[in-house]
Each structure stands twice: as structure tokens, then as C-alpha cells.
Amino acid sequence: MINRFIFAISVISLSRPDLNPTGPVHESYAVNCLQELATKQFKYIDVQGLQSTIDVDVQLLTIMTTANMTSPAYEIQRNLIKRLNTLLRFNIEVIDDDRREFGVELVTSFYLLVVDGVAAFERKLEVLTQLNSYNSNALFLVYYSNLEKDPKSAASLILEELWEKSINNAIVLVPVSLREFDLYSMRFDLKPSHHCLDSAGVRNLDRCIDGVMKTSKKYYEIKAGKSFKNCTLDVVANKIDPFVISESDGFEISLIKQIGETLNVFFNVTLTGEDSWGMKDEDGRWTDGLGRVYDDDCLGVGNFYVVPEYGKDFSFTNPHFVSDLVWVVPVAQYVPKWRVLTVIFSWYLWILCLVLILTCAGLLKFTSSLSTKESRSYKHFGDDLLVAFQVIITVVAAKPPRSDWTRVVFVALAVFSIVISSVYTSSLINFLTRPQREHQVDSIEGVLNKGWDIGGLPVYESIFNVTEDERSMRIFEIFQSNTSLHVWMTSVANDRDTCTISSDFFINYMLAQQDEVLTDDNGKPKIYILEDKIFSYSVVIVTKSGFPFLDRINHVIGLMSTFGLVKAMALKYTRALDKINAMRDDDNFVQPLSLDHLQGAFSILFMGYSFGFLFFLIEAAIVLIKTKLVPAFIKMKRKKIKPLKA
């Protein structure tokens, strides 16, 4: 079976030939102790540091070593490689300080380092941490080969170096005589009203005599007790409602409060003042909230989810909530009231009425031809069109029907006019009393077709740079980054030509709270969430890689999730989302028909009467000119013309 994780041993030595003693007996005892520790204590763990309950074969053994054969620890190194190789559990890979990556990223689960001094350890550890395979959550076993008067001090120096690099799953073996070796690890002295991570020390775990460990303890278990004794851990909170509303309110604030009560630890919460977690700058330093988490050994809460670029520097708790990442676009605008009357006019309605009038005019022409009396009234086709139009607009016809066939056409046309008038009236009232919106952009394709700006937090940009999908490539090309979520929300709500990405839970909660940026004066949303989700993600608590109490916190989160406490905490805030459907339902804003609603209809009616009166004046002027002015002008001309004499 192919394992997904890697076993790496780095054997480190320094050129110091004055090690005393260097006899084969001492070397044999040292190798026996290291072999027993490596084979019995190393367990298979994953990249998150979760230890398995079963012992499995490890596929790769990486040795970081030196070719200096005069090194005091060289024989121990050489014999240890032979011993481990004979176990047939490892594929041996030998590397040195000049190792270069070959493009294959492997994650190490275990490290074994043999060193002659602290300086050599620091140098080799620096090389180790630059490898792609480096994993601070792995189990470290360090052998310090020098015989010291105070072996505990030497172990303390090495453990402190490991601690500074967030490596706490480590034990150090130091010789105290030719046959005896002491084993040390980091200890946490948790004290009330003190910072939990400031009370670390070194303690003796076990002793190896004649190559055999005195006990069979599990040395890599967390050394903290069941209670944190009310010591303090700092928490950086990113204010993202409703995950973190304030230093004392929010879904995740309730979560860490419960964790604190269970573990008897006090969490000192500080808001970052930012609405994004930050990123790694050109100098390799993390900014904003992640900078605080990394530099100050804080916990981070506030809608944090894992992306690959965080994996090397940070560790994460078990997920405690699932949210969706969604597209956010401007909501369609309301149709202005003066335009509301034009909404119900459509080209097919006009064509239908025109076809009906022409059809009825043709029928009138046909039926009138069946009666000699009727045919006198409908001599021209224009008379038929005029009568059909008068009937459909419920105006008294100047030429009423006389024959039965013509009456049938009149009745059919009158019935249709009643129906169309009723439908028109009811539709008009509906449009006037209910707010009407323009066409809503409801897909990312619609956003691309409109040429809107697309942007969001920098962490979202990488989502569209991992696929050859044509749409994703288009989005990546035009994607704009800004570290402020507030800026993007404001742009979407107000500029109305921008699309951004955000958490579905966050957006809906802010709408339910009628946030002044995302809702208008009537409390109606100014933004619209597309139904197509980008993906769902798990919310976690973030820590610096190698955080020593991660397993303890994970255990509490697991118990809370199992018994439904996390869901109950979230329910307090998810209940607010029930308001969303009511907010989006325009029926809540239906009002009785009033003059204010009818201003559009009155405007069009006034325009109609104005044009009608204008046409009346024009027609009167034309009649006056034709009947008065033109004859008078002709008469005057005739008087001026004198007859010719014969």
C-alpha cells in the first residue's frame, strides 16, 4: 500500500574529532537507543498532525548528512543507517546541505537528526526548513552526541530552537555516560493569570541504559494537563458578521468562549480592525490578521478557511461550520413610476391589436357587401378601419351595423375590446401598486456579457488560476484585487457595474440586519446573490504551524460538534436569515392605488391630451387657411389682374 506521507531522517554532524569516548561500545549503545526510539515511538501521522492508532510501514527515509568521515558522530550515523536499512521498512534517500528541489513536493512525517553541537544543529535545521518536504507538525528525534557536564542544558538549547520554529513534537537524547542516555522534551507549566506559551520548560522523560529504554511511554503525547489552569491565550478576531461581531459577540466568539470554559483557559480577544486576513508580502512576511497569528502565536477566528498557500506556515483546527462562496451582483433597479405604463406595452400586443383591426375591417367590408343598405355606409376600406378602431377603443361608431352579419362582427369585436380593456386595467393596477424591477443579471455569463468589473480579496484570485476552463480564464484575466471587503461591497451596491465574491452566510446576515451599505432606505437589498455557488468551504480556527495545544482544542470542537453545541450556537445567528425571504418579497410593499402611483398614467394622459389639442389647433388652422385665407387670396389676385383690351 502506498502511503501519502513521508518518513525523513536527517543525520547531522560537525567536524569535531575530539569527542571522547568514541569507542564501538558507546556507539553501539547510542545506535540501539536511537533505533528503539525510531521504530517504537514514530507513528504514522497526517499533515495536520493527527496521530493514527495503527502502526504502518513508512516508504521513504531521507537522511541529511555530511561526508566528513572525521566527524565524531560519523560512525553513529553510518551504523544507524545500516540498522534502519536492514528493517526493510524504508527506502533510503541520502542528501546533504546542497540539496536542491526537483519539483516533487513531499511532506515529511518524521525527522531523526544526529548532531555534534548546537551550531551544527542550527545550520542543518535552517536547511531543513527550506525544503518543500518540511513539516513542522512532524515528530522530531534529535541525538546530541557530545558528553556534557550538564546534559539538560544542551537539550534545553535544542528544544528552544525547535520551539522558536513552532516545532513542539520533539524529544532530545543526550549521553550522560558511556552506557547511559537521558531523554528530554518540552514541558508546559500552565499557571493562572499567565500566558500559556510563556511557561515552557524542559523535563526528563526517560533514560536509556545499555541500549534499552527503561519504560515504554508515548513520548510524543501533548504534555499539558487536562486543565489549562486559567492561563491566557491571545485570539485575533477578524470582524466578519456574524462570525465575529465584536470582542464579546458572534458565532465564533461563542465557540471559543465554550472552549475556554471546557479547558479552563482565558482567551484574550482583540479585533484586527481589518475585513480581510492579509497575505504574504514581497519580504515573505504575513500582513494584517495572519501577521499577528504568525508573529505573536495567536489564534485567529473570523470566517477563516484553508487555502494551499497557508499550509506551510499555519495549522488549523477541525472544521466547525460550512459556508458557501458566492457571486454578488447589483440587484435590478426598480422601474421609474413615470415609465411603469410602458412596461405593459409590448410589440406583440400592438401587432395583435393591429391584426385584429385589419381582420375586422375586412370582415366588415365582406358583410357590408351582402346588404345594399350596408354597402352604402362602407364604400371605402378606410371607413371599415375607422369603425373597427372605434369599436375596439369602446367609442360609439359613426356608422352602426344594419345587417345581421355585420352585427356579429361588431359583437365579437366589442367582446374582445372588453376583455383587452379588463386585462389592461388589471395589469396597470398591478404594475402601479407593486414595485417592478428591470431584468436581473442572474448568472456570471451575464456579468461577462455586460463587461462589468469582477474583483474581490486577493485570496479569491487564485481560485480561477487552476483550471483551463475558458470562463475561469476570462475571469482571472479581468479579476481585480483589493484587501478590503467593504470596498467591494460598496462598489457593487452603489456603482452598479461591479461583481464580487463573498460568503453567503455573511451577505445574508448583513441583509437581515439591514446594513446601510447593502440595503436602501426602505430596507430592500441593493445586491443580489447568484444561485450558482463557487464552492462550499469549511470554517476553521487558524494557528501558527506547530501550535502545541491544537489537539486539545480539536478534541473539544469534536465533542461540541458531536453533541450539537456548535449547531446550537450558530442557530442564534442563522435565525436572522429567516427575514431575508420577507425582505426580498416585493409584496410586502404593495400599497393602495393613489395619485402618486398614477403619476405615470397621468403624465401619459396629459401628453396625449396636449398632442390632441395641438393637432386640433393645427387642423383648425389648416381648415381656416383652406376655407378663408386661400379663397380670399385668390379673389384678391383676380381683382389685380386687368383684362386685356382688344
XYZ file of C-alpha atoms in Angstrom:
646
model
C 0.000 0.000 0.000
C 1.322 3.401 -0.992
C 1.463 5.849 1.918
C 0.786 9.519 1.396
C 3.232 10.750 3.954
C 6.971 10.607 4.222
C 9.445 9.470 6.810
C 12.601 11.615 6.739
C 15.728 11.148 8.827
C 18.314 13.900 8.788
C 21.639 12.813 10.241
C 23.672 15.899 11.014
C 27.284 16.126 12.110
C 30.023 18.680 12.638
C 33.758 18.212 12.155
C 34.907 17.865 15.782
C 37.305 14.890 16.182
C 37.721 15.459 19.969
C 34.631 13.509 21.024
C 35.595 11.293 23.945
C 34.919 8.432 24.202
C 34.471 7.231 20.641
C 34.704 3.540 21.197
C 32.491 0.997 19.469
C 30.693 0.075 22.716
C 29.391 3.609 23.252
C 28.475 3.901 19.583
C 26.573 0.614 19.698
C 24.567 1.697 22.751
C 23.718 5.026 21.069
C 22.588 3.312 17.875
C 20.471 0.808 19.841
C 18.722 3.617 21.741
C 18.010 5.613 18.573
C 16.771 2.525 16.753
C 14.351 1.678 19.558
C 13.027 5.221 19.731
C 12.594 5.490 15.973
C 10.880 2.150 15.481
C 8.659 2.160 18.573
C 7.794 5.833 19.006
C 7.295 7.071 15.454
C 3.682 6.624 14.431
C 2.017 7.385 11.126
C 0.553 10.922 11.181
C -1.013 13.108 8.525
C -0.069 16.636 7.542
C -2.398 18.138 10.136
C -0.582 16.321 12.915
C -3.379 13.855 13.677
C -1.792 10.683 15.014
C -3.040 7.301 13.825
C -3.790 4.440 16.200
C -2.146 1.867 13.937
C 1.497 1.309 13.094
C 2.142 1.270 9.351
C 5.180 0.965 7.138
C 6.859 4.161 6.079
C 8.001 4.322 2.470
C 10.735 6.959 2.413
C 13.686 7.537 4.740
C 15.545 10.769 3.962
C 18.964 11.292 5.506
C 20.508 14.736 5.599
C 24.150 14.031 6.314
C 27.747 15.104 5.869
C 30.535 13.297 4.098
C 33.083 14.286 6.765
C 34.359 10.911 7.950
C 36.341 12.508 10.803
C 33.207 13.813 12.440
C 32.716 12.414 15.968
C 29.179 11.260 15.177
C 30.041 9.804 11.783
C 30.212 6.189 12.973
C 26.917 6.526 14.827
C 25.406 7.960 11.686
C 26.800 5.195 9.463
C 25.766 2.339 11.773
C 22.293 3.799 12.290
C 21.703 3.887 8.527
C 22.748 0.242 8.270
C 20.427 -0.786 11.101
C 17.394 1.024 9.713
C 18.115 -0.247 6.231
C 18.036 -3.852 7.416
C 14.482 -3.374 8.727
C 13.230 -3.288 5.105
C 10.719 -0.638 6.116
C 12.337 2.319 4.429
C 13.527 3.448 1.034
C 16.756 5.281 1.796
C 17.431 8.718 0.305
C 20.741 10.355 1.222
C 21.004 14.135 0.836
C 23.357 16.837 2.069
C 23.421 20.586 2.662
C 23.467 21.319 -1.061
C 20.193 19.565 -1.797
C 18.094 21.179 -4.489
C 14.407 20.579 -5.037
C 13.480 18.509 -8.076
C 9.885 19.723 -8.402
C 8.361 16.922 -6.326
C 6.788 18.170 -3.091
C 6.800 15.513 -0.365
C 5.556 16.027 3.159
C 7.681 14.557 5.913
C 6.137 12.813 8.901
C 9.277 12.103 10.994
C 12.750 13.515 11.430
C 15.840 11.958 13.058
C 18.822 14.266 13.499
C 22.283 13.299 14.835
C 24.361 16.350 15.746
C 27.667 17.105 17.447
C 26.793 20.588 18.696
C 24.174 23.322 18.818
C 25.809 25.284 15.985
C 25.624 22.268 13.670
C 22.017 21.704 14.693
C 21.060 25.312 13.870
C 22.759 25.153 10.473
C 21.153 21.867 9.465
C 17.731 22.892 10.778
C 17.864 26.027 8.649
C 18.457 23.892 5.560
C 15.716 21.502 6.618
C 13.050 24.205 6.944
C 13.699 25.416 3.385
C 12.810 22.066 1.824
C 9.449 21.584 0.159
C 9.033 18.454 2.237
C 9.362 20.361 5.529
C 6.559 19.741 8.015
C 6.646 21.371 11.447
C 3.906 19.021 12.631
C 6.172 16.012 12.185
C 7.783 14.093 15.060
C 11.402 15.103 15.741
C 14.049 12.909 17.387
C 17.403 14.635 17.938
C 20.578 12.940 19.209
C 23.193 15.243 20.723
C 26.436 13.248 20.624
C 28.670 15.320 22.943
C 29.222 14.262 26.548
C 28.340 17.339 28.598
C 28.584 18.068 32.299
C 25.028 19.396 32.164
C 23.160 17.354 29.503
C 19.852 19.045 30.372
C 21.222 22.452 29.318
C 22.276 21.072 25.922
C 18.836 19.512 25.427
C 17.202 22.779 26.506
C 19.110 24.773 23.863
C 17.988 22.405 21.099
C 14.360 22.281 22.261
C 14.246 26.079 22.454
C 15.492 26.304 18.872
C 12.758 23.909 17.809
C 10.181 25.850 19.819
C 11.086 29.106 18.034
C 10.238 27.391 14.746
C 6.905 26.151 16.163
C 8.167 22.559 16.496
C 6.926 21.062 19.750
C 6.582 17.364 18.891
C 10.254 16.811 19.681
C 12.439 14.753 22.018
C 16.218 15.034 22.510
C 18.531 12.161 23.503
C 21.761 13.199 25.262
C 24.545 10.883 26.583
C 25.393 11.145 30.291
C 27.995 8.350 30.313
C 29.359 5.587 28.092
C 26.258 3.436 28.664
C 23.514 5.823 29.760
C 21.475 8.397 27.797
C 18.782 10.795 29.052
C 15.682 11.710 27.048
C 14.214 15.228 27.317
C 11.152 17.061 25.937
C 9.391 20.400 26.277
C 7.084 20.874 29.247
C 4.293 23.424 29.693
C 3.900 24.772 33.225
C 0.394 26.221 32.997
C -0.171 28.864 35.649
C -3.223 31.055 36.409
C -3.145 34.596 35.001
C -0.029 33.835 32.922
C 0.296 33.435 29.174
C 0.113 29.720 28.449
C 3.008 29.723 25.982
C 5.347 31.704 28.239
C 5.578 28.885 30.784
C 7.535 26.323 28.809
C 10.417 24.316 30.212
C 12.371 21.105 29.747
C 11.817 17.854 31.605
C 13.406 14.438 31.703
C 11.207 11.771 30.113
C 13.182 8.573 30.337
C 16.656 7.003 30.426
C 18.251 4.547 28.022
C 20.743 2.112 29.650
C 22.828 -0.307 27.607
C 20.725 0.425 24.528
C 17.376 -0.285 26.198
C 14.749 2.305 27.272
C 13.688 1.953 30.902
C 9.975 2.499 30.083
C 7.687 2.229 27.070
C 5.977 5.612 27.352
C 4.439 7.512 24.455
C 6.776 10.461 24.441
C 5.012 12.478 21.755
C 1.717 12.995 23.536
C 0.922 16.587 24.499
C 2.478 17.249 27.883
C -0.170 19.678 29.109
C -2.578 18.533 31.791
C -6.331 18.201 31.430
C -6.840 21.765 32.605
C -5.079 24.907 31.401
C -5.426 26.331 34.935
C -6.893 29.586 33.594
C -3.778 30.654 31.732
C -4.214 33.113 28.844
C -4.104 32.621 25.066
C -4.391 35.582 22.676
C -7.028 35.480 19.938
C -7.005 37.691 16.839
C -10.590 38.217 15.643
C -11.367 39.367 12.117
C -14.667 41.267 12.227
C -16.885 39.395 9.770
C -20.534 39.301 10.861
C -21.982 37.092 12.225
C -18.813 35.044 12.802
C -17.276 37.902 14.793
C -19.484 40.867 15.598
C -17.489 42.313 18.492
C -14.975 41.174 21.084
C -17.821 39.614 23.049
C -20.412 38.741 20.406
C -20.526 36.499 17.368
C -20.859 32.851 16.441
C -17.142 32.037 16.695
C -16.749 34.203 19.799
C -19.365 31.999 21.461
C -17.426 28.967 20.248
C -14.085 29.979 21.782
C -15.834 31.023 24.997
C -17.184 27.493 25.312
C -13.749 26.059 24.510
C -12.272 28.292 27.213
C -14.803 27.136 29.798
C -14.158 23.483 28.926
C -10.347 23.711 29.023
C -10.218 26.340 31.777
C -8.278 28.763 29.607
C -8.877 32.507 29.201
C -8.964 33.798 25.622
C -7.899 37.417 25.241
C -9.792 38.582 22.115
C -8.554 41.525 20.046
C -10.259 42.780 16.872
C -7.930 43.300 13.930
C -9.760 46.317 12.537
C -9.498 44.727 9.067
C -12.056 42.867 6.964
C -9.537 40.537 5.314
C -6.880 38.228 6.721
C -3.970 39.629 4.742
C -1.341 37.981 2.592
C 2.418 37.356 2.356
C 4.286 40.454 1.162
C 7.392 40.666 -1.015
C 9.640 40.274 2.048
C 7.953 36.997 2.995
C 6.071 38.435 5.996
C 2.370 37.925 6.598
C 0.247 41.059 6.885
C -2.886 42.021 8.845
C -4.505 39.279 10.927
C -2.299 36.469 9.632
C 0.741 38.527 10.582
C -0.483 38.667 14.185
C -1.214 34.941 14.222
C 2.237 34.092 12.856
C 4.370 36.600 14.791
C 2.596 36.520 18.166
C 1.494 32.850 18.374
C -2.171 33.883 18.463
C -5.298 32.016 17.451
C -7.285 33.517 14.587
C -11.086 33.432 14.256
C -13.445 35.107 11.816
C -14.672 33.114 8.797
C -11.231 31.653 8.067
C -10.916 28.844 5.560
C -7.889 26.925 4.294
C -6.140 27.623 1.006
C -2.938 25.848 -0.138
C -0.647 28.840 0.368
C -1.374 28.798 4.111
C -0.336 25.175 4.632
C 3.384 25.701 5.273
C 3.157 28.462 7.884
C -0.145 27.738 9.621
C -2.112 24.932 11.243
C -5.889 24.676 11.526
C -8.464 23.214 13.851
C -11.137 20.782 12.751
C -13.950 22.474 10.769
C -16.859 23.761 12.838
C -19.092 25.384 10.195
C -19.737 25.092 6.448
C -20.480 28.136 4.302
C -20.771 28.879 0.586
C -18.665 31.204 -1.505
C -20.993 33.039 -3.896
C -21.118 35.708 -6.587
C -22.618 39.055 -5.548
C -24.007 41.452 -8.185
C -26.153 44.621 -8.093
C -29.869 43.982 -7.760
C -32.041 45.077 -10.675
C -33.317 48.625 -10.299
C -36.984 49.486 -9.856
C -38.728 50.746 -12.969
C -39.417 54.507 -12.531
C -43.083 55.294 -11.903
C -43.366 57.510 -14.951
C -42.236 54.540 -17.057
C -44.483 51.993 -15.410
C -47.213 52.380 -18.029
C -44.805 51.483 -20.806
C -43.904 48.185 -19.100
C -47.143 46.530 -20.193
C -46.780 47.634 -23.807
C -45.025 45.042 -25.882
C -44.577 44.679 -29.616
C -46.658 41.510 -29.876
C -49.594 43.257 -28.144
C -49.543 46.032 -30.717
C -49.275 43.551 -33.578
C -52.204 41.562 -32.162
C -54.411 44.632 -31.991
C -53.393 45.745 -35.500
C -54.086 42.311 -36.978
C -57.454 42.203 -35.223
C -58.447 45.638 -36.551
C -57.424 44.722 -40.100
C -59.273 41.397 -39.820
C -62.433 43.021 -38.516
C -62.221 45.750 -41.159
C -62.001 43.037 -43.821
C -64.985 41.209 -42.311
C -66.988 44.456 -42.262
C -66.156 45.015 -45.900
C -67.288 41.477 -46.693
C -70.501 41.524 -44.609
C -71.482 45.008 -45.776
C -71.261 43.832 -49.357
C -74.057 41.320 -48.613
C -76.529 44.141 -47.989
C -77.235 47.023 -50.337
C -78.134 49.295 -47.407
C -74.951 48.391 -45.533
C -72.700 48.810 -48.552
C -73.650 52.463 -48.794
C -72.110 53.072 -45.341
C -68.878 51.203 -46.092
C -67.966 52.319 -49.545
C -64.258 52.678 -48.770
C -61.911 50.361 -46.794
C -60.850 53.340 -44.706
C -64.421 53.544 -43.365
C -64.148 49.899 -42.225
C -60.814 50.558 -40.453
C -62.239 53.589 -38.693
C -65.308 51.710 -37.437
C -63.192 48.721 -36.263
C -60.865 51.055 -34.383
C -63.796 52.927 -32.782
C -65.308 49.679 -31.530
C -62.051 48.305 -30.075
C -61.463 51.500 -28.084
C -65.116 51.443 -26.922
C -66.102 54.597 -28.804
C -69.575 54.913 -30.377
C -69.303 54.061 -34.066
C -70.475 56.735 -36.513
C -71.965 54.058 -38.774
C -73.876 51.445 -36.734
C -74.493 47.994 -38.273
C -77.759 47.204 -40.020
C -77.417 43.635 -41.263
C -77.163 40.514 -39.040
C -73.740 39.522 -40.340
C -72.325 42.960 -39.635
C -73.791 42.877 -36.102
C -71.981 39.565 -35.447
C -68.671 41.193 -36.355
C -69.489 44.180 -34.131
C -70.370 41.975 -31.134
C -67.205 39.852 -31.498
C -65.050 42.943 -31.702
C -66.843 44.537 -28.735
C -66.322 41.408 -26.594
C -62.634 41.399 -27.444
C -62.369 45.091 -26.570
C -63.973 44.413 -23.165
C -61.511 41.586 -22.456
C -58.453 43.538 -23.566
C -59.598 46.568 -21.576
C -60.081 44.464 -18.415
C -56.693 42.809 -18.778
C -55.051 46.137 -19.433
C -56.721 47.763 -16.428
C -55.834 44.941 -14.024
C -52.273 44.791 -15.312
C -51.953 48.546 -14.997
C -53.153 48.471 -11.394
C -50.780 45.580 -10.619
C -47.793 47.387 -12.088
C -48.710 50.620 -10.356
C -49.217 49.120 -6.902
C -46.331 46.602 -6.941
C -42.730 47.726 -7.431
C -41.414 46.470 -10.750
C -37.758 45.743 -11.471
C -35.716 45.709 -14.620
C -34.123 42.494 -15.914
C -31.917 40.915 -13.233
C -28.413 39.675 -14.085
C -28.652 36.146 -12.710
C -25.512 34.396 -13.967
C -21.793 35.014 -14.242
C -22.173 34.763 -18.028
C -24.478 37.783 -17.835
C -21.808 39.665 -15.880
C -19.182 38.844 -18.504
C -21.509 39.843 -21.337
C -22.181 43.217 -19.726
C -18.458 43.844 -19.281
C -18.713 44.571 -15.554
C -15.662 44.692 -13.296
C -15.017 41.486 -11.332
C -12.923 41.582 -8.184
C -12.514 40.651 -4.548
C -9.968 39.782 -1.889
C -6.545 38.604 -3.137
C -7.123 35.087 -1.795
C -10.005 34.613 -4.266
C -7.922 35.364 -7.366
C -6.077 32.033 -7.210
C -9.401 30.173 -7.500
C -9.542 30.954 -11.218
C -5.893 30.221 -11.974
C -6.015 26.445 -11.504
C -8.082 25.359 -14.474
C -8.137 25.644 -18.247
C -11.864 26.338 -18.261
C -12.490 29.200 -20.689
C -14.805 31.077 -18.356
C -12.372 30.820 -15.427
C -9.550 32.083 -17.619
C -11.627 35.106 -18.653
C -12.416 35.858 -15.015
C -8.757 35.535 -13.999
C -7.683 37.947 -16.746
C -10.019 40.724 -15.583
C -10.036 39.939 -11.830
C -9.107 42.935 -9.655
C -7.704 42.501 -6.136
C -8.265 44.700 -3.117
C -7.636 43.777 0.507
C -10.841 45.452 1.740
C -14.118 43.558 1.531
C -16.008 46.752 2.436
C -14.682 48.475 -0.691
C -16.054 45.727 -2.946
C -19.432 45.591 -1.224
C -19.808 49.359 -1.550
C -18.829 49.237 -5.228
C -21.385 46.519 -6.011
C -24.179 48.272 -4.120
C -23.562 51.797 -5.401
C -21.610 51.719 -8.664
C -23.883 49.031 -10.141
C -21.270 47.812 -12.612
C -19.236 45.510 -10.363
C -19.381 41.843 -9.361
C -17.548 40.449 -6.338
C -17.166 37.286 -4.228
C -18.167 36.799 -0.612
C -19.535 34.379 1.956
C -23.204 33.534 1.511
C -23.698 33.459 5.297
C -22.065 36.867 5.745
C -24.038 38.560 2.956
C -27.413 37.188 4.044
C -26.785 38.106 7.663
C -25.853 41.683 6.756
C -29.003 41.953 4.634
C -31.094 40.660 7.517
C -29.543 43.340 9.726
C -30.401 45.921 7.033
C -26.811 47.063 6.674
C -26.755 50.648 5.398
C -24.316 49.795 2.603
C -26.213 46.758 1.284
C -29.827 47.967 1.720
C -31.718 51.076 0.605
C -33.830 53.479 2.659
C -36.767 51.047 2.564
C -34.631 48.174 3.841
C -34.626 46.467 0.443
C -31.429 44.739 -0.786
C -29.161 46.655 -3.135
C -27.257 43.495 -4.041
C -28.253 40.115 -5.468
C -26.690 36.689 -4.746
C -26.399 34.407 -7.760
C -27.751 30.905 -7.294
C -24.633 29.265 -8.752
C -22.183 28.678 -5.893
C -18.433 28.935 -6.494
C -17.773 26.257 -3.857
C -18.530 25.375 -0.241
C -15.800 25.740 2.363
C -15.250 24.725 5.980
C -14.647 27.430 8.581
C -11.715 26.745 10.933
C -9.616 28.412 13.626
C -6.096 29.226 12.412
C -2.877 28.959 14.444
C 0.808 29.174 13.696
C 2.229 25.925 12.396
C 3.175 23.667 15.296
C 0.798 25.232 17.824
C 1.200 22.955 20.873
C -2.409 22.901 22.077
C -4.092 22.277 18.734
C -5.014 18.683 19.586
C -6.665 19.756 22.842
C -8.782 22.393 21.086
C -9.659 19.951 18.309
C -10.845 17.444 20.875
C -13.255 19.977 22.392
C -14.542 21.106 18.979
C -15.132 17.468 18.032
C -17.160 16.828 21.187
C -19.169 20.027 20.738
C -19.953 19.143 17.111
C -20.934 15.587 18.030
C -23.424 16.726 20.669
C -24.828 19.587 18.573
C -23.485 22.504 20.627
C -21.833 24.194 17.661
C -25.038 23.976 15.648
C -26.984 25.434 18.558
C -24.583 28.384 18.763
C -24.930 29.067 15.056
C -28.726 28.832 15.249
C -28.887 32.095 17.186
C -27.471 33.877 14.156
C -28.986 31.775 11.373
C -32.469 32.613 12.668
C -31.882 36.155 11.464
C -31.679 34.791 7.932
C -35.411 33.964 8.033
C -36.017 37.658 7.395
C -34.320 37.507 4.021
C -37.205 35.968 2.069
C -39.600 38.525 3.505
C -37.233 41.356 2.592
C -36.923 40.142 -0.984
C -40.672 39.721 -1.431
C -41.921 42.881 -3.086
C -45.492 42.025 -1.969
C -44.621 43.464 1.429
C -44.503 46.864 -0.190
C -47.864 46.673 -2.014
C -49.820 49.859 -1.306
C -53.337 51.083 -2.149
C -53.634 52.796 -5.510
C -53.075 56.521 -5.088
C -52.408 59.611 -7.175
C -48.705 59.062 -6.549
C -48.900 55.659 -8.234
C -50.850 57.131 -11.151
C -48.425 59.924 -11.916
C -47.045 57.919 -14.838
C -50.509 57.301 -16.264
C -51.496 60.928 -15.713
C -48.289 62.082 -17.395
C -49.005 59.988 -20.472
C -52.681 61.074 -20.429
C -51.638 64.724 -20.207
C -49.220 64.212 -23.079
C -51.998 62.607 -25.124
C -54.415 65.473 -24.494
C -51.671 68.001 -25.198
C -50.822 66.387 -28.522
C -54.525 66.041 -29.307
C -55.160 69.713 -28.597
C -52.100 70.617 -30.643
C -53.308 68.555 -33.566
C -56.758 70.166 -33.188
C -55.185 73.612 -33.453
C -53.150 72.512 -36.469
C -56.235 71.047 -38.147
C -58.267 74.210 -37.381
C -55.503 76.326 -38.817
C -55.375 74.210 -41.953
C -59.184 74.439 -42.357
C -59.073 78.198 -41.816
C -56.374 78.554 -44.417
C -58.205 76.381 -46.920
C -61.662 77.924 -46.423
C -60.892 81.558 -45.647
C -57.392 82.648 -46.431
C -56.823 80.804 -49.696
C -60.154 81.896 -51.364
C -59.600 85.481 -50.190
C -56.081 85.431 -51.569
C -57.323 84.070 -54.897
C -60.074 86.692 -55.061
C -57.593 89.452 -54.357
C -55.337 88.220 -57.104
C -58.183 88.172 -59.596
C -59.007 91.805 -58.852
C -55.467 92.897 -59.557
C -55.443 91.206 -62.960
C -56.934 93.587 -65.603
C -58.492 92.187 -68.762
C -56.586 92.796 -71.974
C -58.067 95.290 -74.496
C -58.989 94.080 -77.895
